[in-house]
C-alpha cells in the first residue's frame, strides 16, 4: 500500500528522537505524531520473499544488493560495481535492458520479466520488477510463491462476471458486500474488509467477508491515530501493498548507503520495502500473519481502504492474482462513486427542483425574504433535509422549524462571519462554538452559506443532536503503549482490540457532499440575483441622473425661451391698450410672437413624444429612406440649388422608419439652411458597416469646436433668431434623442467656413476586449 501500510504505527521507535524544535523525545511527550517523522522510505531493508539490486543504468553495474542475493540468486556481491546485471541474468539481460529503456519507470514498479530457474544461477523462478526513484534504478526479484492451495481461476472471465455483478448491485451496501466477498475468493485471505474514512480521519468497517469461526469487525470504528494523515496520503499513492509475513526478519541492503550519493536509497515505491515495526506490531496484536491493502479513491482523494488479513499463517499472493485484485480495486473505486451518487439521485433531483423554484421567485420578487420563504412547498427549509432553517439579511431574520432564538442566531452569524469559508458544514457546532451548547438539542449541526462580505448575512440550516453509541476497536484514547523497559522510549501499538463503547453526544447527522454542493449552488444563485439587481439599480440611477440633468437644462431653456415671446406680447398688448403707436403693427407683431411660441411648444411636444413613444422597429432600406427624406424636401432642394451626392448602395438596418426619416430630414435641411456658398453640395453615405455609420456632409458654414456640444441642446441657436431662415433650435436635440433611443450615438466633425459632417449609428459600437 504505498509506503508502510498502516502508517499510524509507522515510524520506527528510536532510542532518542528529536522534535522539529530540537526537544528530545521522552515518555512524557512521545505519541503517534512522533511516528510521522520516521522516514520509512529510507529503511535500507527489504522483506525476505525476494531480493533487490540497485544498478547504474548506463553501465549496468550493481551498486547495492540485498544481503540475501547469494541465497536467492546464487551470486554474491563483495564490492559495489564489481559485477553487472549480465552476471545475474546472462540469458535475459538484453530483453530486460530493452524494457528498462522503453518503459516509464518513474511511477512505481513495472513488471519486466518472468524469470525461469535457468535464467539465473538460482534454483527457483522469479518475477522481475523495475522502477526509478531518487535517481536510482531499483530491480526487485520476487520469488514465485508455491501454487499449491491456490484456487484455479479464469481471471479474465471472473473479472468480467464480477464487474457485471458490481454494476448491477442495487445499493452501495450490497455493492461493497459483493466486492469484499469476491476479493476474498480471488486472494484466499481469511478476512477482507471495506473501510471508510470519516471527516475527522477516523473510520469504520462498512463491509466484511470472513472465513468461518472468525470474529466479525463489521461496524467497528477505529480512531484517526490508527491511520494518521501522513499514512493516508501515502495510501493514495499506490494501488496495492502486500505483506506476506508479519513475522519476517528485515534483509538489509549492502552497502547501507549509495556509493553515488552517500545517502540511503529511496524505497518509496519498492514492493519489497521493509515496513515499520509499528505496523508489524499492530498486525501481531490483531493476530494477523499476512496482509494486503488497496486504497479506495474518489475524485482523486482517499475515500477508504480494502484491507485483506490472514490470521492462520503467512500468505504470499501470486503476482497475477495481485494484479487482478489491483484492477478490481480500480474498478471498485470508479464504480462506487456512481453507486454513491445514484443513491442520492432522488434527493439531488428534489433539491434541483426546489432551487429552480427559489430562483424564479427571486427573479420575480425584490424582497429576498419573501422570495425564499413565502412558498409553503418551495422555501429554504424544504431545500435541504434539516430540522430548521433561517435567513438573516441586514438584521432581518426569517425562521422555519426548530431554530435557535433570534439573539442566538445573530451571535452565530457573527461567529460564522469570522471564518474564511463561504460555505460552512459543521456537525458538532458546540465543539467549535461553546456558546452553542445550550441549543444542541435543536442545532447540534449547522450548514451555512454567506451572502455578503460586508455584513453577517447568511442562509442557515440546522440539525438536532443525534446521540448514539460508537463501538471502537479498543479504547480510542489509548492507541499506543509507551515501552521504556530497555532504557529507550519505544512506541508499541495498542495491545487490546476489545470493543470499547463510547456514547457520542453533541453531534448531528453529518452533512453529505450533495447537500454542501446544493447549499453552495443556492448561494451562487442568490449572489447572482443580488449582483444583477445592483447592476440594474446602478443603470437606472445613472439614467435617472442623466434625465434629471437633462430636465434641469430643459426646464431652464424652455422657461427662458417661452417667456421671451410672452414678454413681447405683454408689452405690445399694453401699448395697444394705451393706444400708443400703430395698432396694426402691434397686432402683426403679437401674431408673429404667438406663432413663435406655438413653434416652441410644438418642438417641446415633439421632443416629449420622442422620449415616450415606443419605437416600431423593422427592417429599413436606408437607400429608400433617403429617397423619402429628399422627396419631402424637394422644394427646398430646388430653391437652394444644392447638389445631392449619395452612395450607390446603402444597407438595410433595424430601425423605426418614421423616426429615422425625421432625423434624415433634419440633418439634410440643416445642411441646406446653414450654407452661404455659391455652389452648395450635400453628400450622404456610409462611413463603415460595423456598426453601420451613416453620415450627412456639406460644404456650409461649419461649426466651431467649442460649440459641438451646445448645438445638441434644446433651443440653443448659434445665430440670431431670423438668421439662416430662423428656427426653434430643437431639431438636433430631437435627432439626438431619436438616435440614442435606437441604441446609437450622433456626433460631428467640422471646419468653420468649410463645412460639417454629421455621423450617427443605430447600435452600440463594438469595444475591444479589456
XYZ file of C-alpha atoms in Angstrom:
770
model
C 0.000 0.000 0.000
C 2.367 2.734 -0.881
C 4.820 3.122 1.832
C 4.296 1.423 5.116
C 0.838 0.050 5.297
C -0.985 1.409 8.278
C 1.285 4.278 8.913
C -0.152 5.304 12.182
C 2.029 2.906 13.631
C 4.527 3.863 11.206
C 7.752 5.165 12.376
C 10.381 3.018 13.914
C 10.705 3.627 17.580
C 14.054 5.209 18.105
C 16.044 5.379 21.253
C 16.200 9.135 21.209
C 14.485 11.212 18.536
C 14.402 14.963 18.328
C 11.295 17.038 17.788
C 11.364 19.614 14.994
C 12.257 22.252 17.588
C 15.121 20.173 18.955
C 13.329 18.812 22.020
C 14.292 15.252 22.911
C 11.522 12.650 22.778
C 10.704 11.333 26.241
C 7.955 9.250 27.768
C 6.115 12.479 28.515
C 5.982 13.867 25.003
C 6.070 10.773 22.805
C 2.913 9.923 20.886
C 1.893 8.846 17.402
C 2.871 12.194 15.950
C 6.473 11.141 16.630
C 5.877 8.170 14.337
C 5.038 10.512 11.490
C 8.621 11.765 11.366
C 10.181 8.383 10.696
C 11.337 8.221 7.079
C 10.463 4.602 6.373
C 11.169 5.036 2.676
C 14.846 5.126 3.725
C 14.613 1.914 5.772
C 17.602 0.389 3.941
C 15.999 -3.068 4.172
C 13.545 -5.315 2.363
C 11.218 -8.235 3.089
C 12.717 -11.718 2.600
C 10.339 -13.051 -0.097
C 12.617 -11.520 -2.708
C 15.895 -9.737 -3.233
C 16.921 -6.358 -4.572
C 19.627 -4.835 -6.771
C 20.372 -1.145 -7.228
C 22.092 -0.644 -10.579
C 23.602 2.089 -12.694
C 21.522 2.034 -15.873
C 24.202 3.140 -18.347
C 26.849 0.613 -17.302
C 24.507 -1.949 -15.659
C 26.962 -2.056 -12.722
C 25.455 -3.288 -9.463
C 25.928 -0.635 -6.774
C 23.957 -2.193 -3.916
C 22.394 -5.597 -3.268
C 20.241 -7.078 -0.559
C 22.111 -9.417 1.795
C 20.078 -12.451 0.663
C 21.143 -12.278 -3.014
C 23.656 -15.065 -2.519
C 20.967 -17.391 -1.171
C 18.254 -16.488 -3.692
C 20.211 -15.621 -6.853
C 23.256 -17.837 -6.261
C 25.698 -14.945 -6.647
C 27.422 -12.795 -4.039
C 28.488 -9.144 -4.272
C 31.643 -8.291 -2.380
C 32.247 -4.726 -3.577
C 29.993 -2.154 -5.288
C 30.383 -2.156 -9.060
C 32.358 -5.408 -9.335
C 29.506 -7.192 -11.116
C 26.904 -6.180 -13.672
C 23.353 -7.249 -14.418
C 24.692 -9.633 -17.091
C 26.300 -11.669 -14.311
C 22.883 -12.180 -12.715
C 20.617 -12.850 -15.732
C 23.017 -13.637 -18.597
C 20.355 -15.056 -20.928
C 17.761 -12.308 -20.406
C 19.850 -9.199 -19.876
C 19.278 -7.739 -23.368
C 15.497 -8.133 -23.161
C 15.400 -6.621 -19.682
C 17.610 -3.672 -20.666
C 15.344 -3.049 -23.656
C 12.338 -2.841 -21.325
C 14.235 -0.568 -18.950
C 14.993 1.854 -21.756
C 11.434 1.989 -23.124
C 9.183 1.842 -20.059
C 8.146 4.757 -17.870
C 9.781 3.726 -14.623
C 9.112 6.839 -12.538
C 5.626 5.946 -11.265
C 6.275 2.687 -9.454
C 7.404 -0.857 -10.221
C 6.893 -2.238 -13.728
C 6.842 -5.988 -14.373
C 9.869 -6.559 -16.624
C 10.041 -10.341 -16.957
C 9.123 -13.718 -15.503
C 12.449 -15.470 -14.975
C 12.746 -19.223 -15.105
C 15.302 -21.090 -12.998
C 17.670 -21.426 -15.966
C 17.661 -17.623 -16.479
C 19.623 -17.173 -13.240
C 22.006 -19.219 -11.129
C 19.171 -19.836 -8.677
C 17.054 -22.948 -8.441
C 13.738 -21.137 -8.381
C 11.759 -18.819 -10.686
C 11.231 -15.079 -10.071
C 9.149 -12.140 -11.160
C 11.415 -9.214 -12.025
C 10.203 -5.640 -11.382
C 11.991 -2.375 -12.036
C 11.485 1.291 -11.270
C 13.413 4.510 -10.797
C 13.275 6.506 -7.556
C 15.517 9.281 -6.278
C 17.855 8.847 -9.249
C 18.448 5.136 -8.522
C 17.406 2.215 -10.760
C 15.930 -0.459 -8.495
C 15.367 -4.074 -9.578
C 13.263 -6.381 -7.416
C 13.381 -10.180 -7.769
C 10.247 -11.614 -6.176
C 10.188 -15.343 -5.530
C 7.198 -17.042 -7.102
C 5.048 -18.441 -4.273
C 4.094 -22.089 -4.044
C 0.982 -22.537 -6.201
C -0.384 -25.359 -4.083
C -3.595 -24.411 -2.340
C -4.436 -21.533 -4.708
C -7.893 -21.716 -6.321
C -7.982 -22.347 -10.061
C -9.304 -19.087 -11.506
C -10.038 -17.907 -15.003
C -9.142 -14.363 -14.054
C -10.472 -12.723 -17.227
C -13.862 -14.430 -17.040
C -14.062 -13.988 -13.276
C -13.259 -10.290 -13.504
C -15.860 -9.750 -16.236
C -18.513 -11.543 -14.221
C -17.527 -9.670 -11.059
C -17.731 -6.282 -12.757
C -21.159 -7.122 -14.184
C -22.408 -8.081 -10.711
C -20.939 -4.943 -9.176
C -22.604 -2.707 -11.769
C -25.921 -4.466 -11.131
C -25.771 -4.087 -7.327
C -28.908 -2.164 -6.287
C -27.381 -0.369 -3.300
C -23.988 0.826 -2.154
C -24.051 -1.639 0.750
C -24.786 -4.640 -1.474
C -22.058 -3.356 -3.825
C -19.415 -3.487 -1.075
C -20.720 -6.744 0.374
C -20.194 -8.431 -3.000
C -16.861 -6.658 -3.635
C -15.199 -7.900 -0.422
C -16.592 -11.418 -0.976
C -15.081 -11.535 -4.471
C -11.698 -10.235 -3.358
C -11.614 -12.889 -0.634
C -12.473 -15.534 -3.255
C -9.667 -14.280 -5.526
C -6.996 -13.999 -2.842
C -7.980 -16.629 -0.290
C -7.499 -14.250 2.658
C -9.463 -15.160 5.752
C -10.750 -11.622 6.243
C -11.426 -8.865 3.692
C -12.852 -5.539 4.886
C -14.039 -2.329 3.233
C -13.090 0.586 5.456
C -14.423 4.156 5.047
C -12.747 7.260 6.428
C -14.698 9.958 8.254
C -14.056 13.677 8.041
C -12.004 13.643 11.261
C -9.691 10.882 9.991
C -11.317 8.068 11.952
C -13.022 5.284 10.071
C -15.224 2.246 10.360
C -15.690 -1.117 8.688
C -18.652 -0.873 6.290
C -18.438 -4.348 4.723
C -16.706 -7.592 5.604
C -16.208 -11.121 4.298
C -14.683 -13.598 6.776
C -13.944 -17.294 6.983
C -15.935 -19.482 9.357
C -15.040 -19.190 13.015
C -13.623 -15.638 12.883
C -14.903 -12.746 14.987
C -16.568 -10.021 12.907
C -15.162 -6.494 12.826
C -18.166 -5.171 10.872
C -19.302 -1.784 12.193
C -16.238 -1.250 14.390
C -14.718 2.240 14.435
C -11.003 2.962 14.512
C -9.574 6.301 15.723
C -7.689 8.621 13.400
C -4.475 7.713 15.209
C -4.641 4.188 13.750
C -4.116 5.607 10.250
C -2.943 9.226 10.677
C -2.939 11.836 7.920
C 0.622 11.128 6.636
C -0.261 7.451 6.248
C -3.497 8.281 4.412
C -1.545 10.437 1.985
C 0.823 7.531 1.318
C -2.012 5.064 0.814
C -3.290 7.232 -2.012
C -0.003 6.807 -3.938
C -0.209 3.084 -4.696
C -2.983 0.701 -5.650
C -1.675 -2.297 -3.702
C 0.688 -3.136 -0.852
C 1.377 -6.710 0.192
C 2.995 -8.058 3.389
C 3.201 -11.877 3.059
C 4.615 -12.492 6.554
C 4.227 -10.131 9.514
C 6.909 -12.092 11.429
C 9.643 -11.567 8.824
C 13.191 -10.513 9.584
C 14.278 -7.481 7.502
C 17.081 -8.047 4.959
C 19.491 -5.080 4.758
C 20.922 -3.534 1.608
C 24.712 -3.806 1.252
C 26.319 -1.337 1.399
C 23.839 0.601 3.509
C 24.455 3.910 1.689
C 24.524 4.554 -2.031
C 28.094 4.743 -3.387
C 26.993 7.636 -5.605
C 25.125 9.821 -3.129
C 26.368 8.674 0.261
C 22.726 8.555 1.392
C 20.163 5.770 1.873
C 18.279 4.676 -1.252
C 14.688 5.937 -1.500
C 12.500 2.815 -1.445
C 9.176 4.694 -1.538
C 7.817 2.673 -4.477
C 9.559 -0.640 -3.794
C 7.154 -3.548 -3.346
C 9.667 -5.399 -1.178
C 10.478 -2.442 1.081
C 10.605 -3.294 4.766
C 7.667 -1.850 6.665
C 7.598 -0.127 10.048
C 7.929 -2.223 13.186
C 4.924 -0.229 14.428
C 2.847 -1.669 11.622
C 4.018 -5.227 12.084
C 3.458 -4.838 15.811
C -0.052 -3.585 15.115
C -0.791 -6.623 12.943
C 0.644 -9.018 15.523
C -1.549 -7.515 18.226
C -4.532 -8.194 15.953
C -3.305 -11.758 15.388
C -2.635 -11.100 11.692
C 0.127 -13.080 9.938
C -0.221 -11.564 6.422
C -1.946 -8.575 4.863
C -2.738 -6.840 1.594
C -4.248 -3.359 1.363
C -5.719 -1.427 -1.572
C -6.970 2.188 -1.458
C -10.458 3.297 -2.472
C -10.257 6.625 -4.274
C -12.994 9.127 -5.069
C -12.422 12.334 -7.038
C -8.665 11.980 -6.561
C -8.879 11.701 -2.759
C -8.605 8.732 -0.422
C -12.148 7.597 0.441
C -11.344 4.324 2.203
C -9.408 1.053 2.084
C -9.829 -2.576 1.092
C -7.913 -4.456 3.791
C -7.130 -8.184 3.492
C -5.861 -10.103 6.544
C -4.757 -13.699 7.070
C -4.525 -14.898 10.660
C -3.743 -18.634 10.472
C -0.431 -18.460 8.586
C 1.699 -16.256 6.319
C 0.252 -15.836 2.825
C 2.180 -14.829 -0.281
C -0.318 -13.871 -3.007
C 0.922 -14.530 -6.568
C 1.633 -11.550 -8.794
C -1.163 -12.418 -11.259
C -3.797 -12.509 -8.527
C -2.448 -9.299 -7.011
C -2.773 -7.590 -10.387
C -6.340 -8.856 -10.749
C -7.095 -7.545 -7.261
C -5.455 -4.209 -8.080
C -7.527 -3.928 -11.256
C -10.648 -4.768 -9.272
C -9.774 -2.075 -6.708
C -9.534 0.421 -9.595
C -12.945 -0.612 -10.852
C -14.497 -0.569 -7.391
C -13.232 2.985 -6.856
C -14.674 4.114 -10.167
C -17.978 2.299 -9.769
C -18.639 3.152 -6.124
C -18.758 6.861 -6.994
C -21.642 6.299 -9.397
C -23.337 3.989 -6.881
C -22.981 6.572 -4.134
C -24.291 9.293 -6.441
C -27.179 7.087 -7.615
C -28.343 6.534 -4.037
C -28.707 10.289 -3.616
C -30.116 10.958 -7.107
C -33.737 11.386 -5.923
C -32.574 13.774 -3.220
C -30.457 15.682 -5.733
C -33.428 15.922 -8.104
C -35.581 17.284 -5.286
C -33.006 19.931 -4.377
C -32.590 20.902 -8.030
C -36.354 21.327 -8.452
C -36.661 23.442 -5.286
C -33.638 25.517 -6.350
C -35.286 26.313 -9.694
C -38.446 27.457 -7.894
C -36.445 29.585 -5.491
C -34.553 31.215 -8.346
C -37.795 32.002 -10.198
C -39.192 33.527 -7.016
C -36.012 35.581 -6.512
C -36.116 36.945 -10.049
C -39.763 37.925 -9.619
C -39.636 39.391 -6.118
C -37.141 42.025 -4.962
C -37.741 41.042 -1.311
C -35.299 38.181 -0.677
C -37.127 37.067 2.456
C -40.465 36.879 0.649
C -38.906 35.088 -2.316
C -37.046 32.427 -0.303
C -39.575 31.933 2.450
C -43.079 32.606 1.128
C -43.907 29.392 -0.731
C -45.122 26.583 1.566
C -43.590 23.839 -0.609
C -40.517 25.609 -2.035
C -38.650 27.512 0.650
C -35.207 27.213 2.213
C -36.494 24.730 4.816
C -37.677 22.314 2.105
C -34.498 22.716 0.063
C -32.214 20.669 2.352
C -33.160 17.969 4.855
C -32.898 19.793 8.184
C -34.822 20.358 11.394
C -34.911 24.099 10.864
C -33.641 26.920 8.678
C -33.100 30.664 8.977
C -32.396 33.594 6.663
C -30.549 36.616 8.048
C -30.029 39.715 5.890
C -29.425 43.296 7.054
C -30.595 42.384 10.548
C -33.902 40.877 9.391
C -34.477 37.247 10.422
C -36.938 34.728 8.956
C -37.094 31.283 10.588
C -38.572 27.858 9.807
C -38.926 24.831 12.035
C -36.720 24.329 15.096
C -34.035 27.019 15.300
C -32.095 28.918 17.950
C -33.529 32.233 19.183
C -33.067 35.476 17.244
C -30.305 36.608 19.594
C -28.530 33.239 19.334
C -28.835 33.370 15.550
C -27.222 36.811 15.460
C -24.346 35.593 17.646
C -23.944 32.529 15.432
C -23.918 34.732 12.317
C -21.144 36.888 13.801
C -19.099 33.758 14.616
C -19.616 32.382 11.103
C -18.637 35.741 9.595
C -15.286 35.452 11.363
C -14.433 32.322 9.387
C -12.892 32.331 5.931
C -15.282 29.826 4.354
C -18.228 30.948 2.240
C -19.876 27.572 2.936
C -19.610 26.080 6.438
C -20.731 22.499 7.171
C -20.366 21.511 10.827
C -21.961 18.524 12.571
C -20.504 19.293 16.045
C -21.094 23.006 16.462
C -20.669 23.162 20.242
C -17.102 21.784 19.966
C -16.124 24.849 17.940
C -18.528 27.377 19.459
C -19.083 26.686 23.178
C -21.915 29.254 23.269
C -23.903 26.848 21.066
C -24.023 24.186 23.798
C -27.409 25.352 25.208
C -29.199 24.621 21.939
C -27.528 21.385 20.762
C -30.873 19.589 21.015
C -32.146 21.627 18.052
C -28.910 22.804 16.397
C -26.001 20.471 17.079
C -25.031 20.845 13.418
C -25.203 23.828 11.060
C -24.843 24.220 7.304
C -24.478 27.890 6.392
C -23.752 29.952 3.288
C -22.596 33.562 3.424
C -24.386 36.099 1.225
C -22.379 39.266 1.888
C -18.725 40.021 2.535
C -19.579 43.242 4.395
C -22.380 42.009 6.661
C -23.112 38.788 8.589
C -25.861 37.769 6.136
C -26.449 34.003 5.971
C -28.775 31.222 4.996
C -28.535 28.523 7.701
C -29.874 25.004 8.138
C -29.889 23.195 11.484
C -29.889 19.565 12.545
C -30.587 18.345 16.088
C -28.298 16.294 18.262
C -28.188 12.641 17.235
C -26.765 10.818 20.249
C -25.599 7.283 19.510
C -23.098 4.685 20.684
C -19.906 4.077 18.719
C -18.132 0.741 19.033
C -14.391 1.333 18.942
C -11.878 -1.445 18.314
C -10.115 -0.762 21.606
C -10.012 2.387 23.701
C -9.557 5.300 21.237
C -7.897 7.346 23.979
C -5.087 4.785 24.333
C -3.945 3.915 20.798
C -0.335 3.125 21.818
C 1.696 1.889 24.740
C 4.973 3.569 25.709
C 7.632 0.981 26.455
C 10.791 2.077 28.316
C 11.823 -1.383 29.554
C 15.103 -1.385 27.658
C 16.061 2.156 28.624
C 14.772 3.698 25.396
C 11.458 5.299 24.512
C 9.582 2.875 22.299
C 6.067 3.152 20.907
C 4.084 -0.078 20.873
C 0.745 -0.405 19.106
C -2.460 -0.883 21.035
C -2.354 -4.200 22.873
C -6.125 -4.700 23.181
C -8.772 -4.768 20.464
C -11.695 -5.427 22.776
C -14.778 -3.419 21.811
C -14.792 -0.057 23.568
C -18.212 1.627 23.532
C -18.424 5.409 23.612
C -21.616 7.452 23.728
C -21.237 10.313 21.255
C -23.183 13.466 22.149
C -23.358 16.973 20.769
C -23.230 15.814 17.148
C -25.822 15.901 14.422
C -26.303 13.743 11.376
C -23.366 14.685 9.089
C -23.946 16.939 6.094
C -23.262 14.954 2.920
C -21.459 16.211 -0.160
C -24.536 16.778 -2.311
C -26.104 18.914 0.455
C -22.985 21.058 0.757
C -22.904 21.449 -3.033
C -26.610 22.342 -3.076
C -26.071 24.999 -0.402
C -23.229 26.468 -2.489
C -25.478 26.438 -5.591
C -28.163 28.388 -3.724
C -25.566 30.896 -2.562
C -24.322 31.484 -6.089
C -27.903 31.847 -7.322
C -28.736 34.433 -4.646
C -25.478 36.334 -5.174
C -26.047 36.408 -8.953
C -29.537 37.854 -8.470
C -28.259 40.416 -5.940
C -25.451 41.479 -8.289
C -27.833 41.652 -11.254
C -30.199 43.847 -9.246
C -27.340 46.043 -8.106
C -26.292 46.495 -11.734
C -29.880 47.240 -12.771
C -30.246 49.732 -9.924
C -26.991 51.429 -10.876
C -28.128 51.601 -14.519
C -31.486 53.071 -13.513
C -29.787 55.549 -11.197
C -27.339 56.554 -13.899
C -30.153 57.075 -16.386
C -32.140 58.957 -13.761
C -29.186 61.253 -13.094
C -28.875 61.891 -16.822
C -32.608 62.578 -17.123
C -32.512 64.909 -14.139
C -29.608 66.841 -15.606
C -31.399 66.968 -18.935
C -34.625 68.010 -17.235
C -32.902 70.818 -15.338
C -31.366 72.125 -18.535
C -34.591 71.614 -20.445
C -36.694 73.446 -17.813
C -34.301 76.383 -17.739
C -34.077 76.772 -21.504
C -37.798 76.145 -22.066
C -38.868 78.681 -19.443
C -36.380 81.251 -20.715
C -37.329 80.902 -24.399
C -41.077 80.699 -23.767
C -41.022 83.808 -21.563
C -39.431 85.848 -24.340
C -42.481 85.922 -26.698
C -44.794 86.207 -23.685
C -42.998 89.333 -22.532
C -43.230 90.764 -26.044
C -46.950 90.022 -26.265
C -47.491 91.631 -22.848
C -45.646 94.831 -23.814
C -47.434 95.167 -27.155
C -50.823 94.466 -25.630
C -50.098 97.223 -23.116
C -49.247 99.628 -25.962
C -52.463 98.770 -27.768
C -54.445 99.231 -24.550
C -52.859 102.676 -24.061
C -53.339 103.431 -27.772
C -49.631 104.037 -28.275
C -48.051 103.542 -31.674
C -49.561 101.860 -34.732
C -52.174 99.302 -33.546
C -51.997 97.271 -36.749
C -48.210 96.960 -36.473
C -48.516 95.925 -32.828
C -51.116 93.281 -33.655
C -48.945 91.929 -36.501
C -46.003 91.599 -34.091
C -48.246 89.928 -31.490
C -49.329 87.363 -34.094
C -45.685 86.743 -35.016
C -44.787 86.182 -31.379
C -47.688 83.790 -30.863
C -46.552 81.803 -33.918
C -43.047 81.613 -32.417
C -44.493 80.440 -29.099
C -46.556 77.866 -30.961
C -43.401 76.639 -32.723
C -41.587 76.367 -29.397
C -44.442 74.465 -27.780
C -44.717 72.164 -30.790
C -40.996 71.463 -30.583
C -41.376 70.663 -26.894
C -44.251 68.289 -27.624
C -42.277 66.620 -30.403
C -39.262 66.219 -28.098
C -41.519 64.766 -25.411
C -43.053 62.293 -27.859
C -39.575 61.227 -28.957
C -38.817 60.079 -25.403
C -42.206 58.448 -24.723
C -43.479 56.769 -27.875
C -42.395 53.143 -28.374
C -40.167 52.563 -31.381
C -41.640 50.408 -34.143
C -38.506 48.561 -35.220
C -38.424 46.937 -38.651
C -36.001 46.251 -41.489
C -35.457 49.601 -43.192
C -33.728 50.106 -46.539
C -31.584 53.205 -45.948
C -31.443 53.961 -49.649
C -35.230 54.085 -49.911
C -35.463 56.108 -46.694
C -33.062 58.761 -48.056
C -35.272 58.963 -51.174
C -38.314 59.629 -48.965
C -36.496 62.326 -46.974
C -35.328 64.085 -50.162
C -38.841 63.905 -51.599
C -40.168 65.707 -48.511
C -37.526 68.424 -49.123
C -37.966 68.672 -52.919
C -38.984 72.349 -52.901
C -36.135 73.471 -50.599
C -33.576 71.475 -52.594
C -34.770 73.095 -55.825
C -34.833 76.647 -54.380
C -31.336 76.337 -52.873
C -29.767 74.765 -55.934
C -27.865 72.323 -53.709
C -26.307 69.271 -55.376
C -27.076 65.943 -53.631
C -24.360 63.258 -53.711
C -25.064 59.826 -52.283
C -23.667 56.294 -52.060
C -24.837 53.943 -54.767
C -25.794 51.227 -52.228
C -26.944 51.814 -48.672
C -27.583 48.869 -46.304
C -30.722 47.621 -44.587
C -30.904 48.384 -40.853
C -33.279 47.633 -37.990
C -34.974 50.936 -37.093
C -38.202 52.915 -36.655
C -38.849 54.117 -40.222
C -40.784 57.301 -39.308
C -38.392 58.463 -36.579
C -35.259 57.762 -38.621
C -36.735 59.648 -41.610
C -37.256 62.666 -39.326
C -33.550 62.518 -38.395
C -32.504 62.480 -42.073
C -34.896 65.348 -42.932
C -33.496 67.417 -40.062
C -29.841 66.812 -40.977
C -30.382 67.449 -44.707
C -32.479 70.594 -44.107
C -29.808 71.959 -41.725
C -27.136 71.256 -44.365
C -29.214 73.265 -46.879
C -30.001 76.087 -44.428
C -26.540 76.706 -42.985
C -24.681 77.193 -46.267
C -23.573 80.513 -47.722
C -21.635 79.161 -50.684
C -22.447 79.951 -54.276
C -22.183 76.249 -55.173
C -23.648 74.091 -52.492
C -23.471 70.316 -52.135
C -24.581 67.638 -49.667
C -23.125 64.106 -49.522
C -24.969 61.180 -47.912
C -23.155 57.890 -47.405
C -21.777 55.115 -45.166
C -18.564 55.629 -43.195
C -18.325 51.962 -42.082
C -20.501 48.855 -41.946
C -19.973 47.522 -38.369
C -21.752 49.144 -36.791
C -23.493 50.879 -39.693
C -22.352 54.504 -39.518
C -24.294 56.923 -41.772
C -23.072 60.454 -42.478
C -24.502 63.688 -43.943
C -21.700 66.004 -45.150
C -21.926 69.575 -46.510
C -19.715 72.479 -47.607
C -21.569 75.013 -45.463
C -20.559 77.462 -42.754
C -19.249 74.828 -40.338
C -19.349 74.778 -36.524
C -16.597 75.818 -34.159
C -15.256 73.004 -31.958
C -16.364 74.748 -28.742
C -19.991 74.673 -29.926
C -20.202 70.991 -30.899
C -21.962 70.020 -27.666
C -24.063 73.196 -27.493
C -25.891 72.655 -30.802
C -27.487 69.442 -29.474
C -29.110 71.265 -26.530
C -32.743 72.285 -26.976
C -33.470 75.827 -28.198
C -29.752 76.601 -28.406
C -29.107 78.530 -31.614
C -25.686 79.880 -32.550
C -27.131 82.691 -34.679
C -29.804 85.346 -34.482
C -33.466 84.382 -34.361
C -34.066 85.223 -38.005
C -30.632 84.402 -39.443
C -30.330 81.411 -41.852
C -34.101 81.064 -42.025
C -34.757 81.127 -38.262
C -35.983 78.128 -36.272
C -36.522 76.989 -32.689
C -33.190 75.199 -32.228
C -34.858 71.868 -31.270
C -34.173 69.820 -34.411
C -30.751 68.420 -33.453
C -31.922 67.791 -29.890
C -34.802 65.666 -31.178
C -32.467 63.902 -33.651
C -30.023 63.004 -30.848
C -32.850 61.673 -28.667
C -34.111 59.501 -31.536
C -30.651 58.090 -32.262
C -29.970 57.329 -28.580
C -33.303 55.526 -28.255
C -32.166 53.284 -31.114
C -29.047 52.465 -29.065
C -26.674 54.566 -31.145
C -24.988 57.962 -30.943
C -24.591 61.099 -33.072
C -21.566 63.378 -33.409
C -19.923 65.729 -35.896
C -16.637 66.866 -37.291
C -16.422 70.364 -38.735
C -14.154 73.081 -40.039
C -15.600 76.611 -39.709
C -16.158 78.075 -43.161
C -15.522 74.750 -44.919
C -18.445 72.556 -43.856
C -19.580 69.872 -41.398
C -20.103 66.109 -41.336
C -22.736 64.611 -39.019
C -22.292 60.915 -38.221
C -24.728 58.612 -36.457
C -25.058 54.920 -35.599
C -28.106 52.873 -34.616
C -26.386 50.468 -32.205
C -23.538 50.493 -29.695
C -20.057 50.276 -31.141
C -18.080 47.073 -30.569
C -15.465 47.647 -27.888
C -12.102 45.853 -27.888
C -11.665 43.375 -25.004
C -10.119 44.937 -21.903
